[in-house]
Coordinates of C-alpha atoms in Angstrom, one line a residue:
M27 CA 76.7 -79.7 104.6
S28 CA 80.2 -80.3 105.9
M29 CA 81.9 -77.3 107.4
S30 CA 85.3 -76.4 106.0
T31 CA 87.8 -73.6 106.8
T32 CA 91.1 -72.5 105.4
R33 CA 92.3 -71.1 108.7
D34 CA 94.6 -73.2 110.8
Y35 CA 92.8 -74.7 113.8
Y36 CA 95.5 -73.7 116.2
E37 CA 95.3 -70.2 114.9
V38 CA 91.5 -70.2 115.4
L39 CA 91.8 -71.1 119.1
G40 CA 95.0 -69.0 119.6
V41 CA 97.1 -71.9 121.0
S42 CA 100.5 -73.3 120.1
R43 CA 100.8 -76.6 118.2
N44 CA 102.1 -78.3 121.3
A45 CA 99.3 -77.0 123.5
E46 CA 97.9 -79.5 126.1
E47 CA 94.3 -80.6 126.3
R48 CA 93.6 -78.3 129.3
E49 CA 95.0 -75.2 127.4
I50 CA 92.8 -76.1 124.3
K51 CA 89.7 -76.4 126.4
K52 CA 90.4 -73.1 128.2
A53 CA 90.9 -71.3 124.9
F54 CA 87.6 -72.8 123.5
R55 CA 85.7 -71.8 126.7
V56 CA 86.8 -68.1 126.4
L57 CA 86.1 -67.9 122.6
A58 CA 82.8 -69.7 122.9
R59 CA 81.6 -67.2 125.6
T60 CA 82.5 -64.3 123.3
H61 CA 80.6 -65.7 120.3
H62 CA 77.6 -67.3 122.0
P63 CA 74.3 -65.9 120.7
D64 CA 73.2 -64.9 124.1
V65 CA 76.0 -62.3 124.2
N66 CA 76.9 -61.6 120.6
D67 CA 74.4 -60.3 118.1
S68 CA 76.8 -59.7 115.2
P69 CA 75.9 -61.3 111.8
E70 CA 79.3 -63.0 111.8
A71 CA 78.9 -64.6 115.2
E72 CA 77.3 -67.9 114.0
E73 CA 80.1 -68.7 111.5
Q74 CA 82.8 -67.6 113.9
F75 CA 81.3 -69.9 116.6
K76 CA 81.1 -72.8 114.2
E77 CA 84.7 -72.3 113.2
I78 CA 85.7 -72.3 116.9
A79 CA 83.6 -75.4 117.5
A80 CA 85.2 -77.2 114.5
A81 CA 88.7 -76.4 115.7
Y82 CA 87.9 -77.6 119.2
E83 CA 86.3 -80.8 118.0
V84 CA 89.4 -81.7 116.0
L85 CA 92.1 -80.6 118.5
S86 CA 90.4 -82.2 121.5
D87 CA 90.3 -85.6 119.8
P88 CA 93.8 -87.2 119.9
E89 CA 93.2 -89.3 116.8
R90 CA 91.8 -86.5 114.6
R91 CA 94.4 -84.1 116.0
A92 CA 97.2 -86.5 115.0
T93 CA 95.7 -86.7 111.5
Y94 CA 95.4 -83.0 111.2
D95 CA 99.0 -82.4 112.4
R96 CA 100.3 -84.7 109.7
F97 CA 98.0 -84.0 106.8
G98 CA 96.1 -80.8 107.6
H99 CA 92.5 -80.2 106.4
E100 CA 92.8 -82.5 103.4
G101 CA 93.8 -85.4 105.6
L102 CA 90.7 -84.9 107.7
R103 CA 88.5 -84.8 104.6
R104 CA 90.0 -88.0 103.2
S105 CA 89.7 -89.9 106.5
G106 CA 86.1 -88.7 107.3
G107 CA 87.2 -86.8 110.3
E108 CA 86.3 -83.3 109.2
P109 CA 83.8 -81.6 111.5
D110 CA 80.2 -81.8 110.3
F111 CA 77.4 -79.6 111.8
S112 CA 74.7 -80.3 109.2
G113 CA 72.7 -82.3 111.7
F114 CA 72.7 -79.7 114.4
G115 CA 69.9 -77.2 114.8
D116 CA 71.4 -74.6 117.1
F117 CA 74.5 -73.6 119.1
A118 CA 73.5 -75.7 122.1
S119 CA 73.3 -78.7 119.8
I120 CA 77.0 -78.3 119.0
F121 CA 77.9 -78.1 122.7
Q122 CA 75.9 -81.2 123.4
A123 CA 77.7 -83.2 120.7
F124 CA 81.0 -82.3 122.3
F125 CA 80.1 -82.5 126.0
N126 CA 77.2 -85.0 126.3
G127 CA 74.7 -82.2 126.9
A128 CA 76.8 -80.1 129.2
A129 CA 76.5 -76.8 127.5
G130 CA 75.6 -75.4 130.8
S131 CA 79.1 -76.0 132.1
F132 CA 80.2 -73.2 129.9
F133 CA 77.2 -70.8 130.1
G134 CA 75.7 -71.5 133.5
G135 CA 73.1 -73.8 132.1
G136 CA 72.0 -71.3 129.4
G137 CA 71.6 -71.7 125.7
S138 CA 68.7 -73.1 123.8
P139 CA 66.4 -75.6 125.5
T140 CA 66.7 -79.3 124.7
G141 CA 63.4 -81.2 124.8
N142 CA 61.2 -80.3 127.8
V143 CA 64.0 -80.6 130.4
P144 CA 64.2 -77.5 132.6
R145 CA 67.5 -75.6 132.1
Q146 CA 69.1 -73.0 134.2
G147 CA 69.6 -69.6 132.5
G148 CA 73.0 -68.3 131.6
D149 CA 75.1 -66.1 133.9
L150 CA 75.8 -62.5 133.0
A151 CA 78.7 -60.2 133.8
I152 CA 78.7 -56.4 133.9
D153 CA 81.1 -53.9 135.5
T154 CA 81.1 -50.7 137.5
T155 CA 83.8 -48.3 138.5
I156 CA 84.3 -46.7 141.9
D157 CA 86.8 -44.2 143.3
L158 CA 89.5 -45.3 145.8
S159 CA 87.9 -43.0 148.4
Q160 CA 84.6 -45.0 148.1
V161 CA 86.5 -48.2 149.1
V162 CA 86.6 -46.7 152.7
S163 CA 82.9 -46.9 153.3
G164 CA 81.4 -48.7 150.3
V165 CA 78.8 -47.4 147.9
E166 CA 75.5 -48.3 146.3
R167 CA 75.3 -48.5 142.5
T168 CA 72.3 -48.6 140.3
L169 CA 73.2 -50.4 137.1
Q170 CA 71.4 -51.0 133.8
Y171 CA 72.0 -54.0 131.6
E172 CA 70.4 -56.3 129.0
A173 CA 69.3 -59.8 129.6
V174 CA 67.3 -62.6 128.0
D175 CA 63.9 -63.1 129.7
T176 CA 60.9 -65.4 129.2
C177 CA 58.5 -64.0 126.5
P178 CA 55.6 -62.4 128.3
Q179 CA 53.3 -63.0 125.3
C180 CA 53.7 -66.8 125.0
D181 CA 55.2 -67.5 128.5
G182 CA 58.0 -69.3 126.8
T183 CA 55.9 -71.8 124.8
R184 CA 57.1 -70.2 121.5
A185 CA 53.5 -70.4 120.2
E186 CA 51.0 -67.6 119.6
P187 CA 48.4 -67.9 122.4
G188 CA 45.5 -70.0 121.3
S189 CA 47.4 -71.7 118.5
D190 CA 48.2 -75.4 118.1
V191 CA 51.4 -77.2 119.1
K192 CA 52.1 -80.6 117.7
T193 CA 54.6 -83.3 118.6
C194 CA 57.6 -83.4 116.2
E195 CA 57.4 -86.3 113.8
Q196 CA 61.2 -86.5 113.3
C197 CA 62.1 -87.2 116.9
G198 CA 58.7 -88.3 118.3
G199 CA 58.8 -85.6 120.9
A200 CA 62.1 -86.6 122.3
G201 CA 64.0 -83.6 121.0
R202 CA 67.0 -85.8 120.0
V203 CA 67.8 -88.1 117.1
R204 CA 70.5 -90.7 116.4
V205 CA 73.1 -89.5 114.0
V206 CA 75.8 -91.6 112.3
T207 CA 79.1 -90.0 111.2
R208 CA 82.2 -91.3 109.6
T209 CA 85.5 -91.0 111.6
V210 CA 89.0 -92.3 111.3
L211 CA 87.9 -95.2 113.5
G212 CA 84.9 -96.0 111.2
Q213 CA 81.2 -95.2 111.5
M214 CA 80.2 -93.9 114.9
A215 CA 76.6 -93.3 116.2
R216 CA 75.8 -90.6 118.6
E217 CA 72.7 -88.7 119.9
A218 CA 72.2 -85.2 118.6
V219 CA 69.5 -82.5 118.9
C220 CA 66.7 -82.9 116.4
N221 CA 67.3 -80.5 113.5
V222 CA 63.6 -80.2 112.7
C223 CA 62.3 -79.0 116.1
D224 CA 65.7 -77.7 117.3
G225 CA 65.4 -80.0 120.3
H226 CA 62.0 -78.8 121.6
G227 CA 60.2 -82.0 120.7
E228 CA 57.3 -79.9 119.5
M229 CA 56.3 -78.1 116.3
V230 CA 54.7 -74.7 116.6
E231 CA 52.2 -73.9 113.9
T232 CA 51.9 -70.2 114.6
P233 CA 55.0 -68.8 116.2
C234 CA 54.6 -66.1 118.8
R235 CA 54.7 -62.6 117.2
E236 CA 56.4 -61.1 120.2
C237 CA 59.4 -63.3 120.3
N238 CA 59.3 -64.8 116.7
G239 CA 58.8 -68.2 118.1
Q240 CA 62.0 -68.2 120.3
G241 CA 60.2 -68.2 123.6
R242 CA 62.5 -65.6 125.0
V243 CA 63.1 -61.9 124.4
R244 CA 65.8 -59.4 125.3
V245 CA 64.9 -56.9 128.0
D246 CA 66.5 -54.0 129.8
R247 CA 66.9 -54.4 133.5
E248 CA 68.0 -52.4 136.4
V249 CA 69.7 -53.6 139.6
K250 CA 70.9 -52.0 142.8
V251 CA 74.2 -53.3 144.1
E252 CA 75.9 -52.7 147.4
V253 CA 79.6 -52.4 146.8
P254 CA 81.2 -53.3 150.2
A255 CA 83.9 -51.4 151.9
G256 CA 87.4 -52.8 151.4
I257 CA 86.7 -54.3 147.9
A258 CA 89.7 -54.7 145.6
D259 CA 90.0 -53.9 142.0
G260 CA 88.7 -56.7 139.8
Q261 CA 86.7 -58.4 142.5
Q262 CA 83.2 -59.6 141.7
I263 CA 79.8 -59.3 143.4
R264 CA 77.3 -62.1 142.7
V265 CA 73.6 -61.2 142.5
A266 CA 71.7 -64.4 142.5
G267 CA 68.9 -64.9 140.0
R268 CA 69.4 -61.8 138.0
G269 CA 71.1 -63.4 134.9
H270 CA 69.4 -64.8 131.8
A271 CA 66.0 -66.5 132.3
G272 CA 65.9 -70.3 132.4
A273 CA 64.2 -72.5 129.8
N274 CA 61.2 -74.8 130.3
G275 CA 60.7 -73.6 133.8
G276 CA 64.4 -73.7 134.8
P277 CA 65.8 -71.2 137.3
P278 CA 67.5 -68.0 136.0
G279 CA 71.2 -67.6 136.0
D280 CA 73.2 -65.2 138.2
L281 CA 74.6 -61.7 137.6
Y282 CA 78.2 -61.0 138.3
V283 CA 79.3 -57.3 138.8
V284 CA 83.0 -56.8 138.3
V285 CA 84.2 -53.8 140.4
N286 CA 86.9 -51.6 138.9
V287 CA 88.6 -49.3 141.4
S288 CA 90.0 -46.3 139.6
D289 CA 93.6 -45.2 140.2
D290 CA 94.2 -42.3 142.5
D291 CA 97.5 -40.5 141.6
R292 CA 98.0 -39.5 145.2
F293 CA 98.2 -43.1 146.6
H294 CA 99.5 -46.5 146.0
R295 CA 97.5 -49.4 147.4
E296 CA 98.8 -52.7 148.9
D297 CA 95.8 -54.5 150.3
T298 CA 94.7 -52.3 153.3
E299 CA 97.9 -50.2 153.4
L300 CA 98.2 -47.0 151.5
Y301 CA 101.4 -45.2 150.4
T302 CA 101.9 -41.6 149.5
V303 CA 104.9 -39.4 148.7
V304 CA 105.5 -36.2 150.7
D305 CA 108.0 -33.7 149.3
V306 CA 110.3 -32.4 152.1
D307 CA 112.7 -29.5 151.5
A308 CA 116.3 -30.1 152.6
H309 CA 116.2 -27.4 155.2
D310 CA 113.0 -28.8 156.7
A311 CA 114.6 -32.2 156.8
M312 CA 117.6 -30.8 158.7
L313 CA 115.6 -28.5 161.1
G314 CA 112.4 -30.5 161.4
A315 CA 109.0 -29.2 160.4
T316 CA 105.2 -29.8 160.6
L317 CA 103.7 -30.4 157.1
E318 CA 100.2 -31.0 155.9
I319 CA 99.4 -33.9 153.6
E320 CA 96.3 -35.4 151.9
T321 CA 94.6 -38.5 153.1
L322 CA 91.4 -40.2 152.1
D323 CA 89.8 -38.6 155.2
G324 CA 90.9 -35.1 154.4
P325 CA 94.1 -33.1 155.3
A326 CA 96.3 -34.3 158.2
E327 CA 99.5 -33.0 159.8
I328 CA 102.7 -34.9 160.1
E329 CA 105.9 -34.2 162.0
I330 CA 109.2 -34.2 160.1
V331 CA 111.9 -34.8 162.7
S332 CA 115.2 -33.1 162.4
G333 CA 117.6 -35.3 160.4
A334 CA 114.9 -37.0 158.3
S335 CA 116.3 -38.8 155.2
H336 CA 115.1 -39.5 151.7
G337 CA 112.9 -42.6 151.8
D338 CA 112.0 -42.4 155.5
E339 CA 108.4 -43.5 156.3
I340 CA 106.0 -41.7 158.6
K341 CA 103.1 -44.0 159.5
I342 CA 99.6 -42.5 160.1
K343 CA 97.6 -45.2 161.8
G344 CA 94.1 -45.9 160.7
H345 CA 94.2 -43.8 157.5
G346 CA 94.5 -46.8 155.1
L347 CA 91.7 -48.9 153.8
P348 CA 89.4 -51.3 155.6
G349 CA 89.5 -55.1 155.1
L350 CA 86.8 -56.7 153.1
R351 CA 85.8 -59.0 156.0
N352 CA 86.3 -56.6 158.8
N353 CA 86.2 -52.8 159.5
T354 CA 89.8 -52.6 160.8
R355 CA 91.6 -50.0 158.7
G356 CA 95.2 -50.2 157.6
D357 CA 97.7 -47.4 157.8
L358 CA 98.9 -44.6 155.5
H359 CA 102.6 -44.5 154.9
A360 CA 104.0 -41.1 154.0
V361 CA 107.3 -41.7 152.2
I362 CA 109.7 -38.7 152.3
N363 CA 111.0 -37.4 148.9
L364 CA 113.9 -35.1 149.8
R365 CA 114.0 -32.0 147.6
V366 CA 117.5 -30.5 147.3
P367 CA 117.6 -26.9 145.9
H368 CA 119.5 -26.2 142.7
N369 CA 120.3 -23.1 140.6
L370 CA 121.8 -21.4 143.7
N371 CA 122.7 -17.7 143.5
D372 CA 125.9 -16.3 144.8
E373 CA 124.5 -15.4 148.2
Q374 CA 123.0 -18.8 148.8
R375 CA 126.1 -20.6 147.7
E376 CA 128.2 -18.5 150.1
L377 CA 125.9 -19.2 153.0
L378 CA 126.0 -23.0 152.3
E379 CA 129.8 -23.0 152.0
K380 CA 130.0 -21.3 155.4
F381 CA 127.5 -23.9 156.8
A382 CA 129.5 -26.8 155.3
E383 CA 132.6 -25.6 157.1
T384 CA 130.7 -26.1 160.4
V385 CA 129.5 -29.7 159.7
T386 CA 131.2 -32.4 161.6
E387 CA 131.2 -36.2 161.4
D388 CA 128.7 -36.3 164.3
N389 CA 126.2 -34.4 162.1
L390 CA 126.6 -37.0 159.3
R391 CA 126.5 -40.1 161.4
A392 CA 123.8 -42.7 160.6
P393 CA 120.9 -43.1 163.1
K394 CA 121.8 -45.3 166.0
G395 CA 121.3 -49.0 165.4
E396 CA 121.0 -48.6 161.6
G397 CA 123.1 -51.3 159.8
I398 CA 124.4 -51.4 156.3
L399 CA 121.3 -53.3 154.9
S400 CA 118.9 -50.8 156.4
R401 CA 121.0 -47.9 154.9
L402 CA 121.0 -49.7 151.5
R403 CA 117.2 -50.2 151.5
R404 CA 116.7 -46.6 152.4
A405 CA 119.0 -45.3 149.7
L406 CA 117.5 -47.5 147.0
R407 CA 113.9 -46.6 148.0

């Protein structure tokens, strides 16, 4: 039966009415990944996927999009341009109708098999979180995840071992049939997945009890991943061949591990450089002092020179982070936060007033060679 919806197609894809073709395709790609059956087991996923597919089919076709923009859903129905998925047996069939069999371009070759052609399994993505300190030397992670694997009972044939498998009479074993649909341009013929055998080309008389005739089952897997030193937040690690199993003897997809680096309140990261704030009391800034600060390698001492100002940086070489492609570490920049005392008592105020009387212009002069721009940057910092 013909698929209908009361929702606006632009709203379904989350794009504006003047969205370009590239934007529409990108939106469809993201939504299709979310609602594909390999990754979404919710009861509503199938209808949501079909709604997304219908919106894309119309908005990616200039003629049908123009009709929809002018006359809405009713205009599509009257012109014969309304999406119709009645001849499609599964989700991969819908993709093939749109993209000439290129469902794998969205899911790494995954999805339901079509005929007996080997198909690569879909890719998977999982994530893990590490501390900033673990970026220094790297870390090994053991991760658990769920994937689709070939059924061990039927070895992917979908049939109970020892039972008969017959050639599909509808498609003659091809897995595909010719479908004629009405469009605004008249009748158009296209090739679609056979809705009787779901594109397999064969009919299973006794479906495998282990996988219910699907040929694949969900399994729990474990993988060890080496997170390299220097990795940045959001970067991915590819583990070849650990994604979903392929169909009809096709290779498996890949696993992508997204690494999240947790924030460390002590440091701000800029590539391999680290920044930290060190509180310096006014009297230490005037007299000079030796202070202890935290680094990713443990405590370290820094020298506060006499006359240090708010915003000054003290560089500690080699205490930053390593580069992803080399072991050379960046630096740690300790930025001075000058602390000025307040709530003075009478004795403190009297001492400061006496001290202020001794201060001369030479004591307040800017460091030698510091221009107005440098002074502004330091003040604003």
